[in-house]
Amino acid sequence: MNDSSDIIVVGSGASGVHVAWPLVEAGLTVTMLDTGVRDEVYEPLVPARPYTEVRCADARQHRYLLGDNFEGIPLGQLGAGPQLTPPRQFVFRHAEALTPTRSPEFEAVESLALGGLAGAWGAVSFPYLDGELRQTGLPANQLRKHYETVARRIGVSGDRSDDLSRVRGPLEALQPPLLLDSHAEQILARYERKRDALHRAGCYVGQTLLAALTRDLGERKAHTYYDMDFWSNAGGSVYRPALSVKDLGRSANFRYRPSYLVETFAESSADAVRVRARSLASNRVEEFEARRLILAAGALGTTRIVLRSLGQYDVRVPLTSNPHSYIPCVHYRSLGRMPRERRHSLAQLTMVFDPTGDREHLVQSQLYSYGSLMLFRLLQELPLPYRESLRIMRALVPHMVIWVVQHEDRPSPDKYCALRRNREGTGDYLEVVYHLSPESQRTRRANEKRMAGFVRQLGCLPIRTVNTPDGSSIHYAGQFPATVADKPLSTTVNGRLRPTRTVYLADGSAFAYVPAKGLTLTLMANANRLGEHVAQALKPTGSAPAPS
Amino acid sequence: MSPIPITSTILVTGAGGFIGRSTVPSLLAHGYRVKAMVRRAGQAPFESHPRLAVVRADMRDADSLTAALQQVTAVVHLAAAKSDEKDSEDVNVGGARRLVEACQRAGCRRLINISTLSTKIARQGAYARTKSEADRMFRESGLAVTTLLPSVVYGEELDGVFGTIVKFVQQLPVVPVLGNGQWISAPVYMGDVCDAIIACLERDVTIGRTYDLGGADPVRFSTLIDKISGALGIRRRKIFIPFSVALAVAQVVTRLLPKPPITISNVLGSNQDVEIDIDPARRDFGFNPIDLDGGIRRVLGPQTPVAGAPPTGMDDAALGREARLFGRYLLGVGPSDELAARYAAANRALLAGELVGPEVAYALRHPSALPFLDAACALLNPASLLRKKILIMTAVLEASPAHTDFFLKPPPAPVAMLLGLAWQGIRAAAKVALGLPLYLVARRAK
């Protein structure tokens, strides 16, 4: 089969949909090849009612709270975290089998889902500072308008002018902030009283910018405060890339082709590239042709396709991933108050710590209230008999908050991935090696200690600091970093993969550095920028434009 | 005494029996000369071998034993009357006495006495009682005796309890199970038993000692049936025969038939759990039995899962009891049937392949011990099956509107809450203190 279009985009995640958007708007024909795994089981089951009401009344709650295969009962492993509830687990389904990874300790998490990893995204949306963009290898002056475009497209809500605006990039296109829950209100009030001392120490707190609506946007509805965000997305108020795939599908020049796993590409001329993809329905390899190929399969997925297509087996390419930790705390200042039930369960507040005083090495933490994630998940953490742990946790959980801390990460020789051939001669796998240097580990520990100190000053008593396994932040990047120097297996500032002429990388694989901020919003903004760039290059059709 | 040299001659009594038929070739393969003792000539199914001699003798005939023991360095004693026959006493106890005397006359000092784990049960049938008596007689004989107590033995040759289950599964529409199927045994692979016999012959440290011989995985009887059915690719319903009924039937048929299909010893043996501890055997002669699933695959061929058949290790009756036990423990009320069924389903989904751990088995037998075992496991063995199972029950209870009042109970005022937390802390600490010794007991009570 020979299938031809102007552009092939591989992947339907945060990068894929926003690189496709300007191309589709420019009238180019875009084919999106995607594995496209969906949740058809749980989403229709979860009632659009407040959490407490659901718990008291829904006889089918066990189906989505525990999962039909009880996948919501984690026995022993913390892994990528308790937020991966059964209705979110489709995001990771089949990935282990179809995109195999081997690693002694790194928890490589990938998605083959419609909407990609962002289907389980916490929706935290901070633009990078200029310094952070510089370290990432992205042009700050170009990117600012794309942040605004994307923020308008997906709907970001937050406070335009609180203290966090000093430690994040600017963003004008903001909906009004979501209502804070009672913990966050108290903690923020306490921060206000201690502001000067905390600022001197380099600590800034404010309301989290979230890709969640406070006003209706298109067909999507404003947030309902049902405290059901871990279980459902009533009214589509939290942004998911799958919503954009639906929007794109309204254009005649966009075709979404699910059930294809892209294996390789091959350039046939300066203006044509062929893509070989395995149909998951027939298990046959089919060919697709386009003038440009844009890979947005997620950093690890893209790495596989690139290294395989270029025959670069056993070559090490860099890998970065934000280390992250949980600091569960008892918010003792809330004792005696019953938390409000009307709340959202996304991040409430963000704390940014500037350990070096130059805003080049920020550490960031989000505040969550534990409430709607069920007691039983916490019980394994206490070395006590279950009968007593249950009663202790039941009393504590309404007063418990969790600070999720995230650190920057930059490439080093001890962090890499390499594509290896299977010994049997068929297929391959991605080997991932990730060792934080002793120095990075020291910095990480020291910064977490400082964070725990700030947390204490804000009225929270840290129980302990839980370091999650390497890789569990799921923020991977860095394999083909954007650089001005013309060397193979890197990207130009406009995302073209060297040494190819027609292949672009729109996902994190082109980020040379991951700041502590979380990269999803920047992935989308950068993808939109690349999309516009490629659209401009192809728009005056007729003669083959020179690649950038 | 020094270890038995490889050129020695070993007399195997009961050579034509289930274990003997495998032991003889093993000893030969190991280089020993073997005298295979059988009662009748037709009982020796062995291929001729330059180092093998078949001798006819009878445990009830002292002279025949003396003759069989000429030029013998050591005896592997397997002969026994197992079916509660009228002459059990004569064969097992009298036979032991005659064998000891014959050994003394013939100057043979070394004896490996293969008895049965059911000698450890409290209420014994004729078989267990006479074997216990014989074991005592061997221990006091002055000979260099090692006694082995195998659990259920299984091998490529389908005989014994295991073989009977295979036959039942293959031939009967329903499989009769004595009692509630909760009886725990540790089926041990024939090859491992033969290795143990030879290892004991070669190690003087085993002299004067008694060893349990069990497989690596203790298993409930009902689960064993499921595993065998699974391996055979046949799905069978089980019918549970109450002990009282089974015992009455056994008493009748034992009187009526010379070789009854079910004996009083069978019934009693599958009614009472015994401690199986293979650590001494591991320590003293490197006993290292194959795991049950591997053993079953070896004797029955590869396991092919049958659509619709429940995974092994999980039968409804046992899981239902667990659900009620854990539910009462956690909330003070037993779960509804629906929640118990959900607990069972969660066990099948999450714990497939994990067999009953010693703590779970102990808690089921002694429900009042559960809080203390849980407390001890929380500290010493947080990944234990018991902790996993209680967590599963907690999750099932929490995700049900029936118990929302408990789980979403608003926290009390700060002072009351702090007192409550302190109280729970004290309770937990007390349970840990009491639980630690109990945990060690339960672990031993494999």
CSV table of N, CA and C in Angstrom, one decimal, chain B residues 115-122 124 127-133 135 139 147-149 210 274:
chain,number,residue,atom,x,y,z
B,115,SER,N,10.0,-43.9,56.8
B,115,SER,CA,8.7,-43.9,57.5
B,115,SER,C,7.7,-43.0,56.8
B,116,THR,N,6.9,-42.3,57.5
B,116,THR,CA,5.9,-41.4,56.9
B,116,THR,C,5.7,-40.2,57.8
B,117,LEU,N,5.4,-39.1,57.2
B,117,LEU,CA,5.1,-37.9,57.9
B,117,LEU,C,3.9,-38.0,58.8
B,118,SER,N,3.0,-39.0,58.4
B,118,SER,CA,1.8,-39.1,59.2
B,118,SER,C,2.1,-39.7,60.6
B,119,THR,N,3.3,-40.2,60.9
B,119,THR,CA,3.6,-40.6,62.2
B,119,THR,C,3.6,-39.4,63.2
B,120,LYS,N,3.5,-38.2,62.6
B,120,LYS,CA,3.5,-37.0,63.5
B,120,LYS,C,2.1,-36.6,63.9
B,121,ILE,N,1.1,-37.1,63.2
B,121,ILE,CA,-0.2,-36.6,63.5
B,121,ILE,C,-0.7,-37.2,64.9
B,122,ALA,N,-1.7,-36.5,65.5
B,122,ALA,CA,-2.1,-36.9,66.8
B,122,ALA,C,-3.0,-38.2,66.8
B,124,GLN,N,-4.0,-41.3,65.1
B,124,GLN,CA,-3.4,-42.2,64.1
B,124,GLN,C,-4.2,-43.4,63.7
B,127,TYR,N,-1.7,-47.7,60.1
B,127,TYR,CA,-0.5,-47.5,59.4
B,127,TYR,C,0.4,-46.6,60.2
B,128,ALA,N,-0.1,-45.4,60.5
B,128,ALA,CA,0.8,-44.4,61.2
B,128,ALA,C,1.2,-44.9,62.6
B,129,ARG,N,0.3,-45.6,63.3
B,129,ARG,CA,0.6,-46.1,64.6
B,129,ARG,C,1.7,-47.1,64.6
B,130,THR,N,1.6,-48.1,63.6
B,130,THR,CA,2.6,-49.1,63.6
B,130,THR,C,3.9,-48.6,63.1
B,131,LYS,N,3.9,-47.6,62.2
B,131,LYS,CA,5.1,-47.0,61.7
B,131,LYS,C,5.8,-46.2,62.8
B,132,SER,N,5.0,-45.5,63.6
B,132,SER,CA,5.6,-44.8,64.7
B,132,SER,C,6.3,-45.8,65.7
B,133,GLU,N,5.6,-46.9,65.9
B,133,GLU,CA,6.2,-47.9,66.8
B,133,GLU,C,7.5,-48.4,66.2
B,135,ASP,N,9.5,-47.0,64.1
B,135,ASP,CA,10.5,-45.9,64.1
B,135,ASP,C,11.2,-45.9,65.5
B,139,ARG,N,15.1,-46.6,66.4
B,139,ARG,CA,15.9,-45.6,67.1
B,139,ARG,C,16.6,-46.2,68.3
B,147,THR,N,16.2,-41.9,60.0
B,147,THR,CA,14.8,-42.0,59.6
B,147,THR,C,14.3,-40.8,58.8
B,148,LEU,N,13.7,-41.2,57.7
B,148,LEU,CA,13.1,-40.2,56.8
B,148,LEU,C,11.6,-40.2,56.8
B,149,LEU,N,11.0,-39.0,56.9
B,149,LEU,CA,9.5,-38.9,57.0
B,149,LEU,C,9.0,-38.2,55.8
B,210,THR,N,16.2,-37.9,62.5
B,210,THR,CA,15.0,-38.0,61.8
B,210,THR,C,14.7,-36.8,61.0
B,274,VAL,N,0.4,-31.5,59.8
B,274,VAL,CA,1.6,-31.7,60.6
B,274,VAL,C,2.6,-30.6,60.2
